[in-house]
Each structure stands twice: as C-alpha cells, then as structure tokens.
C-alpha cells in the first residue's frame, strides 16, 4: 500500500517545526507498518499530550489522543478489551517519563503487548522549551538559562529495570535501523520500548547551540555507536544504539485469559 | 536485480518546509534548496535511488520514483 494511504492528508503539511525529528519517526513507523503488511484496521495508536502526541492525528489508524502521560493506561485498557489488535503508543520524553513515569514502569513490569515509542528530544517543545527529565545535566532550556542541574534518566536501563522484554535505542539519523527496530518491536509478544533520539531544533537545539536539524542529526551520527563496539571502549561517552534485550516472558493478556479460565473452572 | 533507475523525484512543494535534511545527507549531492528555501533537484543524473531523502524527510514531502523495468 502506498505510504500516503497511511496518513490523513487533510492535516498536512503538519504543524511540527521544520526539521523536527518527530516527522522522521512518523515516516519510519509508516514504513515499518507497511513492510509488515499490517492492515490499518489492526492498529490502534494511543498518544498522550505534547508535540509527539500530534502523531495520532496524522496517521490513519484507529487513534486515541488521550491525556498527558496516561497514554499507556488507555492503551492497557484497549489491549485488554481487544487483545487481537496491535497497540502503538508514541510518547515524548516528558510524556513518557515525567508525567507518565509511573504508568511507564508499571506497563513495562506487567509485560503487556504494547509497543511504546519514546521520541526523545530532551525538551518540552509544545509549551516553550522547558527542561525535561531527559535534558540532562549541564544543558540549557527556557527554564534553565544558567544550565540544568538535574541528571537525566537513561531510558534503556530504566526500561530494563522495570521489566520490559524488548528494549532498543536508535536515532533519527539511522532511519533504516529505526524501521527495523519498529518492525521487531511490533512483532514482539510483550512490552517493547524503542527509544529514538530525536531533534528539536527550535528549542533544545537553539538553546544548546547545536545548529540546524541536519547538524543535530550529524551529532547523533557522530556520538552514537553500535552496542559493544570498539569505539565505545575507547570513548565511553558515546551513546549505544541497538537492541539491548529481546526475551520471551509470559504476556499479560494471555495470562489474564488463563486467570479467567481458572476462575471459570472453580465456579463449576 | 538490476540497479533501480530514477524516473523522478516527486516533491510536494506545499509540504516541504526547507529544513535541508535531505540536502545535507544525500550521498551524491543531488538535491539543493532553491531561492524559496524549498528542495529542488539539481543533479538528477547522479541519483542512485537510495531513498535516504525520502526516508529522512520529516514532512513526507519527497518521494523517489523509479522506472518499472517491466520484468514483473
């Protein structure tokens, strides 16, 4: 199916800024869905609030644009009600890990079959460039003009500790890898997290003098490395890209069905 | 499989915001920004149809259309 059939053209051009990485994530997600041959009717996209959450308006799946940080709670409800559907939950870094931090760790702990995509641009873009829990120590934001003193979460180690059974990280520069990870995450039977380092040239880039969108993507190219590479040993500051965990554990909806069976058996 | 042959770059001018990502990362420097800061095809003959411009476009404004060889 042509890529344009997956979008709601009436909302284009979209309102994301020129060079916004979220558009690249959307582009890659469409190509992953297209190459898996999934029907639009098999997919439910649930988003929260923020620049990232606009994606659910632009894509022509079943879509829910819900409340800030609670996309995973709504998604859990949808999945338990209709376990046959594929649930995609794109979130911003603030939406997923500040406002929705608790929903995030508990969805991961339950291992419910949901694909969580964290579009990490390290800033709250929609509200004017406030620092987020992913901005990191020493960065600048509208609310940190004298540099940020908060340390950042590491999305990968947080997800691993919370119990996610598929965890991957890539960037908007590495589009082919991003498409591949999205495909694997969608097919994975369990809670999957894909962190995509995404650029916000309007706020994070401008406040931290990182240049244009293309220069920010070149930064991702030059400051990331495949997991366990020689370059990482030589320069520990590089950010690792790749699949950190991909394992099978009992999935929540299937386990819930077993509980129903046990309860029905007991009643007889 | 034969090398894909370029037919055209299909560009949605009203969707292009001129961010320059496609221009910056084209391995063959096929693309440029025009006077209106929109993408334009400067050296179509150098295009190797890698589609990286299409995949990296945040605005879904560019598509690489290849010639159908008529084999299938």
mmCIF file of C-alpha atoms in Angstrom:
data_model
loop_
_atom_site.group_PDB
_atom_site.id
_atom_site.type_symbol
_atom_site.label_atom_id
_atom_site.label_comp_id
_atom_site.label_asym_id
_atom_site.label_seq_id
_atom_site.Cartn_x
_atom_site.Cartn_y
_atom_site.Cartn_z
ATOM 1 C CA UNK A 1 0.000 0.000 0.000
ATOM 2 C CA UNK A 2 1.463 3.433 -0.849
ATOM 3 C CA UNK A 3 2.815 5.339 2.147
ATOM 4 C CA UNK A 4 0.353 8.186 1.583
ATOM 5 C CA UNK A 5 -2.551 5.837 2.286
ATOM 6 C CA UNK A 6 -1.447 5.650 5.930
ATOM 7 C CA UNK A 7 -1.703 9.382 6.587
ATOM 8 C CA UNK A 8 -4.576 11.800 6.936
ATOM 9 C CA UNK A 9 -3.582 14.149 4.132
ATOM 10 C CA UNK A 10 -6.115 16.769 5.147
ATOM 11 C CA UNK A 11 -3.902 17.654 8.142
ATOM 12 C CA UNK A 12 -0.772 18.124 6.015
ATOM 13 C CA UNK A 13 1.541 19.961 5.985
ATOM 14 C CA UNK A 14 1.736 19.000 9.673
ATOM 15 C CA UNK A 15 2.406 21.552 12.403
ATOM 16 C CA UNK A 16 5.773 20.184 13.538
ATOM 17 C CA UNK A 17 8.596 22.687 13.035
ATOM 18 C CA UNK A 18 10.929 22.492 10.025
ATOM 19 C CA UNK A 19 13.407 19.683 10.663
ATOM 20 C CA UNK A 20 11.543 18.190 13.649
ATOM 21 C CA UNK A 21 12.690 14.631 14.300
ATOM 22 C CA UNK A 22 9.156 13.516 15.149
ATOM 23 C CA UNK A 23 8.274 13.658 11.447
ATOM 24 C CA UNK A 24 11.105 11.226 10.716
ATOM 25 C CA UNK A 25 9.820 8.866 13.424
ATOM 26 C CA UNK A 26 6.345 9.016 11.866
ATOM 27 C CA UNK A 27 7.810 8.375 8.418
ATOM 28 C CA UNK A 28 9.746 5.333 9.692
ATOM 29 C CA UNK A 29 6.744 3.985 11.594
ATOM 30 C CA UNK A 30 4.601 4.062 8.447
ATOM 31 C CA UNK A 31 7.272 2.183 6.530
ATOM 32 C CA UNK A 32 7.559 -0.436 9.299
ATOM 33 C CA UNK A 33 3.791 -0.999 9.311
ATOM 34 C CA UNK A 34 3.727 -1.073 5.504
ATOM 35 C CA UNK A 35 6.528 -3.604 5.253
ATOM 36 C CA UNK A 36 4.888 -5.865 7.863
ATOM 37 C CA UNK A 37 1.774 -5.810 5.672
ATOM 38 C CA UNK A 38 -0.470 -4.830 8.598
ATOM 39 C CA UNK A 39 -3.933 -3.519 7.838
ATOM 40 C CA UNK A 40 -4.774 -0.062 9.170
ATOM 41 C CA UNK A 41 -7.709 -1.682 10.960
ATOM 42 C CA UNK A 42 -5.437 -3.911 13.036
ATOM 43 C CA UNK A 43 -3.600 -0.999 14.599
ATOM 44 C CA UNK A 44 -4.586 1.267 17.455
ATOM 45 C CA UNK A 45 -2.377 4.245 18.125
ATOM 46 C CA UNK A 46 -2.733 5.840 21.541
ATOM 47 C CA UNK A 47 -0.932 9.078 22.342
ATOM 48 C CA UNK A 48 -0.832 11.495 25.263
ATOM 49 C CA UNK A 49 -0.031 15.198 25.086
ATOM 50 C CA UNK A 50 2.792 17.169 23.551
ATOM 51 C CA UNK A 51 4.414 17.660 20.170
ATOM 52 C CA UNK A 52 4.957 13.897 19.949
ATOM 53 C CA UNK A 53 1.302 13.142 20.624
ATOM 54 C CA UNK A 54 0.204 15.002 17.492
ATOM 55 C CA UNK A 55 1.263 11.915 15.548
ATOM 56 C CA UNK A 56 -2.019 10.156 16.321
ATOM 57 C CA UNK A 57 -3.875 12.853 14.392
ATOM 58 C CA UNK A 58 -1.727 12.476 11.318
ATOM 59 C CA UNK A 59 -1.859 8.694 10.940
ATOM 60 C CA UNK A 60 -4.900 6.915 9.604
ATOM 61 C CA UNK A 61 -5.101 4.037 12.116
ATOM 62 C CA UNK A 62 -7.607 3.726 14.923
ATOM 63 C CA UNK A 63 -6.327 6.592 17.031
ATOM 64 C CA UNK A 64 -6.829 7.888 20.540
ATOM 65 C CA UNK A 65 -5.400 11.242 21.588
ATOM 66 C CA UNK A 66 -5.647 10.985 25.364
ATOM 67 C CA UNK A 67 -4.386 12.820 28.448
ATOM 68 C CA UNK A 68 -0.875 13.789 29.444
ATOM 69 C CA UNK A 69 1.268 10.838 30.500
ATOM 70 C CA UNK A 70 -1.656 8.429 30.574
ATOM 71 C CA UNK A 71 -1.479 7.062 27.032
ATOM 72 C CA UNK A 72 -0.207 3.715 28.361
ATOM 73 C CA UNK A 73 -3.116 3.449 30.790
ATOM 74 C CA UNK A 74 -5.615 3.942 27.954
ATOM 75 C CA UNK A 75 -3.598 1.571 25.782
ATOM 76 C CA UNK A 76 -3.680 -1.096 28.506
ATOM 77 C CA UNK A 77 -7.468 -0.816 28.538
ATOM 78 C CA UNK A 78 -7.713 -1.120 24.767
ATOM 79 C CA UNK A 79 -5.358 -4.109 24.690
ATOM 80 C CA UNK A 80 -7.203 -5.994 27.455
ATOM 81 C CA UNK A 81 -10.523 -5.314 25.761
ATOM 82 C CA UNK A 82 -9.380 -6.229 22.242
ATOM 83 C CA UNK A 83 -6.186 -8.282 22.603
ATOM 84 C CA UNK A 84 -6.064 -9.084 18.886
ATOM 85 C CA UNK A 85 -5.093 -5.545 17.923
ATOM 86 C CA UNK A 86 -1.591 -4.107 17.664
ATOM 87 C CA UNK A 87 -1.187 -1.191 20.036
ATOM 88 C CA UNK A 88 1.329 1.552 19.266
ATOM 89 C CA UNK A 89 1.999 4.210 21.885
ATOM 90 C CA UNK A 90 4.245 7.035 20.709
ATOM 91 C CA UNK A 91 5.256 9.347 23.553
ATOM 92 C CA UNK A 92 7.578 12.242 24.124
ATOM 93 C CA UNK A 93 10.296 12.006 26.756
ATOM 94 C CA UNK A 94 8.356 14.155 29.217
ATOM 95 C CA UNK A 95 5.036 12.476 28.474
ATOM 96 C CA UNK A 96 6.537 9.004 28.995
ATOM 97 C CA UNK A 97 8.949 9.541 31.868
ATOM 98 C CA UNK A 98 7.868 12.603 33.853
ATOM 99 C CA UNK A 99 4.103 12.965 33.722
ATOM 100 C CA UNK A 100 3.644 9.302 32.798
ATOM 101 C CA UNK A 101 6.642 7.847 34.597
ATOM 102 C CA UNK A 102 4.620 5.567 36.837
ATOM 103 C CA UNK A 103 2.392 4.336 34.033
ATOM 104 C CA UNK A 104 5.515 3.594 32.049
ATOM 105 C CA UNK A 105 7.312 1.472 34.630
ATOM 106 C CA UNK A 106 4.187 -0.475 35.528
ATOM 107 C CA UNK A 107 3.218 -1.195 31.923
ATOM 108 C CA UNK A 108 6.765 -2.496 31.464
ATOM 109 C CA UNK A 109 6.525 -4.574 34.645
ATOM 110 C CA UNK A 110 3.275 -6.223 33.511
ATOM 111 C CA UNK A 111 4.774 -7.149 30.138
ATOM 112 C CA UNK A 112 1.581 -6.273 28.278
ATOM 113 C CA UNK A 113 1.939 -6.493 24.492
ATOM 114 C CA UNK A 114 2.226 -2.794 23.663
ATOM 115 C CA UNK A 115 4.828 -1.051 21.527
ATOM 116 C CA UNK A 116 5.996 2.079 23.356
ATOM 117 C CA UNK A 117 7.958 4.507 21.213
ATOM 118 C CA UNK A 118 9.788 7.223 23.114
ATOM 119 C CA UNK A 119 10.576 10.153 20.862
ATOM 120 C CA UNK A 120 13.323 11.647 22.977
ATOM 121 C CA UNK A 121 14.049 15.246 22.017
ATOM 122 C CA UNK A 122 15.157 16.156 25.570
ATOM 123 C CA UNK A 123 12.763 19.088 25.930
ATOM 124 C CA UNK A 124 9.111 20.103 26.321
ATOM 125 C CA UNK A 125 8.699 21.675 22.889
ATOM 126 C CA UNK A 126 4.992 22.457 22.720
ATOM 127 C CA UNK A 127 4.953 24.567 25.884
ATOM 128 C CA UNK A 128 8.049 26.593 25.071
ATOM 129 C CA UNK A 129 11.221 24.654 25.793
ATOM 130 C CA UNK A 130 11.165 23.724 29.492
ATOM 131 C CA UNK A 131 13.764 21.121 30.521
ATOM 132 C CA UNK A 132 12.547 17.533 30.755
ATOM 133 C CA UNK A 133 13.839 14.527 32.730
ATOM 134 C CA UNK A 134 15.882 13.636 29.643
ATOM 135 C CA UNK A 135 17.514 17.049 29.112
ATOM 136 C CA UNK A 136 20.500 16.089 31.203
ATOM 137 C CA UNK A 137 22.995 17.809 33.473
ATOM 138 C CA UNK A 138 24.593 20.949 32.088
ATOM 139 C CA UNK A 139 22.140 21.540 29.241
ATOM 140 C CA UNK A 140 20.203 24.768 28.724
ATOM 141 C CA UNK A 141 16.471 25.257 28.416
ATOM 142 C CA UNK A 142 13.988 28.114 28.710
ATOM 143 C CA UNK A 143 13.613 27.199 32.394
ATOM 144 C CA UNK A 144 17.333 26.523 32.869
ATOM 145 C CA UNK A 145 19.065 29.627 31.493
ATOM 146 C CA UNK A 146 22.042 29.056 33.821
ATOM 147 C CA UNK A 147 22.219 25.336 32.911
ATOM 148 C CA UNK A 148 20.228 22.409 34.182
ATOM 149 C CA UNK A 149 21.335 20.711 37.422
ATOM 150 C CA UNK A 150 19.006 17.698 37.033
ATOM 151 C CA UNK A 151 20.555 14.448 35.885
ATOM 152 C CA UNK A 152 18.814 12.566 33.068
ATOM 153 C CA UNK A 153 17.175 9.170 33.109
ATOM 154 C CA UNK A 154 18.710 6.524 30.920
ATOM 155 C CA UNK A 155 15.612 5.243 29.099
ATOM 156 C CA UNK A 156 17.224 1.899 28.301
ATOM 157 C CA UNK A 157 18.397 0.991 31.806
ATOM 158 C CA UNK A 158 15.131 2.274 33.280
ATOM 159 C CA UNK A 159 13.089 0.096 30.894
ATOM 160 C CA UNK A 160 15.289 -2.924 31.569
ATOM 161 C CA UNK A 161 14.957 -2.492 35.328
ATOM 162 C CA UNK A 162 11.197 -2.057 35.025
ATOM 163 C CA UNK A 163 10.929 -5.363 33.183
ATOM 164 C CA UNK A 164 10.360 -4.509 29.510
ATOM 165 C CA UNK A 165 11.075 -7.577 27.377
ATOM 166 C CA UNK A 166 12.175 -5.699 24.246
ATOM 167 C CA UNK A 167 14.312 -2.588 24.589
ATOM 168 C CA UNK A 168 16.061 -0.819 21.731
ATOM 169 C CA UNK A 169 17.578 2.576 21.023
ATOM 170 C CA UNK A 170 18.263 4.341 17.761
ATOM 171 C CA UNK A 171 18.226 7.864 16.326
ATOM 172 C CA UNK A 172 16.511 9.822 13.574
ATOM 173 C CA UNK A 173 19.761 9.716 11.583
ATOM 174 C CA UNK A 174 19.666 5.903 11.486
ATOM 175 C CA UNK A 175 16.336 5.566 9.690
ATOM 176 C CA UNK A 176 16.824 2.087 8.307
ATOM 177 C CA UNK A 177 17.734 0.789 11.768
ATOM 178 C CA UNK A 178 14.695 2.611 13.190
ATOM 179 C CA UNK A 179 12.365 0.886 10.687
ATOM 180 C CA UNK A 180 13.921 -2.481 11.561
ATOM 181 C CA UNK A 181 13.508 -1.913 15.324
ATOM 182 C CA UNK A 182 9.895 -0.793 14.901
ATOM 183 C CA UNK A 183 9.128 -3.978 12.968
ATOM 184 C CA UNK A 184 10.734 -6.183 15.632
ATOM 185 C CA UNK A 185 9.021 -4.257 18.433
ATOM 186 C CA UNK A 186 5.589 -4.562 16.810
ATOM 187 C CA UNK A 187 6.041 -8.308 16.317
ATOM 188 C CA UNK A 188 7.357 -8.849 19.871
ATOM 189 C CA UNK A 189 4.887 -10.531 22.224
ATOM 190 C CA UNK A 190 5.394 -8.404 25.299
ATOM 191 C CA UNK A 191 6.093 -4.833 26.316
ATOM 192 C CA UNK A 192 8.519 -3.278 23.861
ATOM 193 C CA UNK A 193 10.293 0.048 24.190
ATOM 194 C CA UNK A 194 12.049 1.788 21.321
ATOM 195 C CA UNK A 195 13.825 4.980 22.287
ATOM 196 C CA UNK A 196 14.503 7.240 19.319
ATOM 197 C CA UNK A 197 16.847 10.168 19.845
ATOM 198 C CA UNK A 198 15.006 12.936 18.017
ATOM 199 C CA UNK A 199 15.982 16.521 17.331
ATOM 200 C CA UNK A 200 14.134 19.654 18.437
ATOM 201 C CA UNK A 201 15.986 22.357 16.502
ATOM 202 C CA UNK A 202 13.542 25.020 17.701
ATOM 203 C CA UNK A 203 14.177 24.637 21.443
ATOM 204 C CA UNK A 204 16.775 22.086 22.515
ATOM 205 C CA UNK A 205 18.989 22.743 19.514
ATOM 206 C CA UNK A 206 18.739 26.524 19.676
ATOM 207 C CA UNK A 207 19.195 26.784 23.454
ATOM 208 C CA UNK A 208 22.214 24.482 23.339
ATOM 209 C CA UNK A 209 23.736 25.954 20.175
ATOM 210 C CA UNK A 210 23.596 22.664 18.294
ATOM 211 C CA UNK A 211 22.845 24.215 14.915
ATOM 212 C CA UNK A 212 20.336 23.137 12.294
ATOM 213 C CA UNK A 213 18.236 19.973 12.247
ATOM 214 C CA UNK A 214 20.761 18.346 9.917
ATOM 215 C CA UNK A 215 23.630 19.303 12.240
ATOM 216 C CA UNK A 216 21.749 17.767 15.188
ATOM 217 C CA UNK A 217 21.322 14.564 13.197
ATOM 218 C CA UNK A 218 25.016 14.592 12.328
ATOM 219 C CA UNK A 219 25.617 14.850 16.094
ATOM 220 C CA UNK A 220 23.576 11.643 16.560
ATOM 221 C CA UNK A 221 25.660 10.015 13.825
ATOM 222 C CA UNK A 222 28.951 11.043 15.447
ATOM 223 C CA UNK A 223 28.029 10.475 19.110
ATOM 224 C CA UNK A 224 26.353 7.070 18.949
ATOM 225 C CA UNK A 225 27.797 3.639 18.286
ATOM 226 C CA UNK A 226 26.500 0.056 17.994
ATOM 227 C CA UNK A 227 26.259 -1.858 21.306
ATOM 228 C CA UNK A 228 29.594 -3.232 22.471
ATOM 229 C CA UNK A 229 31.630 -1.590 19.711
ATOM 230 C CA UNK A 230 35.353 -0.943 19.948
ATOM 231 C CA UNK A 231 34.627 2.777 19.690
ATOM 232 C CA UNK A 232 32.573 2.589 22.913
ATOM 233 C CA UNK A 233 35.525 1.079 24.788
ATOM 234 C CA UNK A 234 37.766 3.860 23.569
ATOM 235 C CA UNK A 235 35.222 6.624 24.204
ATOM 236 C CA UNK A 236 32.734 5.746 26.985
ATOM 237 C CA UNK A 237 30.777 8.964 26.304
ATOM 238 C CA UNK A 238 29.318 7.526 23.103
ATOM 239 C CA UNK A 239 25.648 6.523 23.315
ATOM 240 C CA UNK A 240 24.974 2.917 22.377
ATOM 241 C CA UNK A 241 22.431 2.019 19.701
ATOM 242 C CA UNK A 242 20.888 -1.378 19.166
ATOM 243 C CA UNK A 243 18.642 -3.986 20.775
ATOM 244 C CA UNK A 244 19.512 -4.268 24.470
ATOM 245 C CA UNK A 245 17.121 -7.048 25.363
ATOM 246 C CA UNK A 246 14.745 -9.261 23.403
ATOM 247 C CA UNK A 247 13.356 -12.065 25.547
ATOM 248 C CA UNK A 248 10.171 -14.056 25.981
ATOM 249 C CA UNK A 249 8.236 -13.854 29.248
ATOM 250 C CA UNK A 250 4.533 -14.580 29.957
ATOM 251 C CA UNK A 251 2.439 -11.824 28.351
ATOM 252 C CA UNK A 252 -0.201 -10.031 30.413
ATOM 253 C CA UNK A 253 -3.319 -10.540 28.247
ATOM 254 C CA UNK A 254 -2.582 -14.229 27.715
ATOM 255 C CA UNK A 255 -2.023 -14.658 31.468
ATOM 256 C CA UNK A 256 -5.259 -12.816 32.174
ATOM 257 C CA UNK A 257 -7.121 -15.243 29.904
ATOM 258 C CA UNK A 258 -5.685 -18.079 31.987
ATOM 259 C CA UNK A 259 -6.947 -16.411 35.168
ATOM 260 C CA UNK A 260 -10.422 -16.250 33.621
ATOM 261 C CA UNK A 261 -10.189 -19.941 32.724
ATOM 262 C CA UNK A 262 -9.110 -20.847 36.263
ATOM 263 C CA UNK A 263 -11.893 -18.793 37.770
ATOM 264 C CA UNK A 264 -14.497 -20.358 35.462
ATOM 265 C CA UNK A 265 -13.227 -23.838 36.350
ATOM 266 C CA UNK A 266 -13.515 -23.087 40.039
ATOM 267 C CA UNK A 267 -17.120 -21.995 39.658
ATOM 268 C CA UNK A 268 -18.227 -25.335 38.165
ATOM 269 C CA UNK B 1 18.316 -7.494 -9.562
ATOM 270 C CA UNK B 2 19.119 -4.603 -11.859
ATOM 271 C CA UNK B 3 20.017 -1.248 -10.408
ATOM 272 C CA UNK B 4 16.909 0.872 -9.932
ATOM 273 C CA UNK B 5 16.697 3.678 -12.493
ATOM 274 C CA UNK B 6 15.356 7.060 -11.478
ATOM 275 C CA UNK B 7 12.144 8.242 -13.052
ATOM 276 C CA UNK B 8 11.641 11.368 -10.979
ATOM 277 C CA UNK B 9 11.753 12.929 -7.530
ATOM 278 C CA UNK B 10 8.140 13.628 -6.691
ATOM 279 C CA UNK B 11 8.116 16.669 -4.415
ATOM 280 C CA UNK B 12 5.167 18.166 -2.550
ATOM 281 C CA UNK B 13 6.244 21.801 -2.550
ATOM 282 C CA UNK B 14 3.432 22.804 -0.196
ATOM 283 C CA UNK B 15 4.601 20.206 2.371
ATOM 284 C CA UNK B 16 8.343 20.971 2.155
ATOM 285 C CA UNK B 17 9.484 23.291 4.962
ATOM 286 C CA UNK B 18 13.046 23.630 3.690
ATOM 287 C CA UNK B 19 14.737 22.049 6.720
ATOM 288 C CA UNK B 20 17.575 20.864 4.477
ATOM 289 C CA UNK B 21 17.914 17.357 5.973
ATOM 290 C CA UNK B 22 17.597 15.679 2.557
ATOM 291 C CA UNK B 23 20.149 18.073 1.074
ATOM 292 C CA UNK B 24 22.643 17.547 3.919
ATOM 293 C CA UNK B 25 22.622 13.742 3.835
ATOM 294 C CA UNK B 26 22.226 12.939 0.124
ATOM 295 C CA UNK B 27 25.302 10.779 -0.572
ATOM 296 C CA UNK B 28 25.541 12.116 -4.145
ATOM 297 C CA UNK B 29 24.626 15.801 -3.543
ATOM 298 C CA UNK B 30 21.661 15.527 -5.890
ATOM 299 C CA UNK B 31 19.451 17.958 -4.012
ATOM 300 C CA UNK B 32 19.640 21.674 -3.230
ATOM 301 C CA UNK B 33 17.463 24.294 -1.599
ATOM 302 C CA UNK B 34 16.119 26.846 -4.089
ATOM 303 C CA UNK B 35 15.665 30.600 -3.648
ATOM 304 C CA UNK B 36 12.419 29.971 -1.741
ATOM 305 C CA UNK B 37 14.198 27.510 0.611
ATOM 306 C CA UNK B 38 12.358 24.528 -0.849
ATOM 307 C CA UNK B 39 14.023 21.354 -2.046
ATOM 308 C CA UNK B 40 14.916 21.163 -5.726
ATOM 309 C CA UNK B 41 16.652 18.509 -7.813
ATOM 310 C CA UNK B 42 19.929 19.940 -9.081
ATOM 311 C CA UNK B 43 21.725 16.828 -10.366
ATOM 312 C CA UNK B 44 19.106 14.151 -11.090
ATOM 313 C CA UNK B 45 21.572 12.168 -13.223
ATOM 314 C CA UNK B 46 23.725 11.464 -10.117
ATOM 315 C CA UNK B 47 20.824 9.935 -8.118
ATOM 316 C CA UNK B 48 21.430 6.315 -7.061
ATOM 317 C CA UNK B 49 17.844 5.855 -5.773
ATOM 318 C CA UNK B 50 18.968 5.041 -2.214
ATOM 319 C CA UNK B 51 15.789 6.736 -0.945
ATOM 320 C CA UNK B 52 17.530 8.221 2.100
ATOM 321 C CA UNK B 53 15.964 11.615 1.310
ATOM 322 C CA UNK B 54 12.527 10.004 1.213
ATOM 323 C CA UNK B 55 13.089 8.092 4.469
ATOM 324 C CA UNK B 56 14.582 11.039 6.384
ATOM 325 C CA UNK B 57 12.079 13.672 5.270
ATOM 326 C CA UNK B 58 10.134 14.771 8.381
ATOM 327 C CA UNK B 59 7.390 16.208 6.174
ATOM 328 C CA UNK B 60 6.918 13.248 3.789
ATOM 329 C CA UNK B 61 7.433 15.785 1.016
ATOM 330 C CA UNK B 62 9.823 13.870 -1.239
ATOM 331 C CA UNK B 63 9.438 10.529 -2.962
ATOM 332 C CA UNK B 64 11.928 8.760 -5.238
ATOM 333 C CA UNK B 65 10.036 7.220 -8.148
ATOM 334 C CA UNK B 66 11.925 4.544 -10.079
ATOM 335 C CA UNK B 67 11.378 3.226 -13.615
ATOM 336 C CA UNK B 68 9.492 -0.053 -13.769
ATOM 337 C CA UNK B 69 11.620 -2.401 -15.868
ATOM 338 C CA UNK B 70 8.594 -4.395 -16.930
ATOM 339 C CA UNK B 71 10.074 -7.640 -15.618
ATOM 340 C CA UNK B 72 7.299 -8.405 -13.172
#
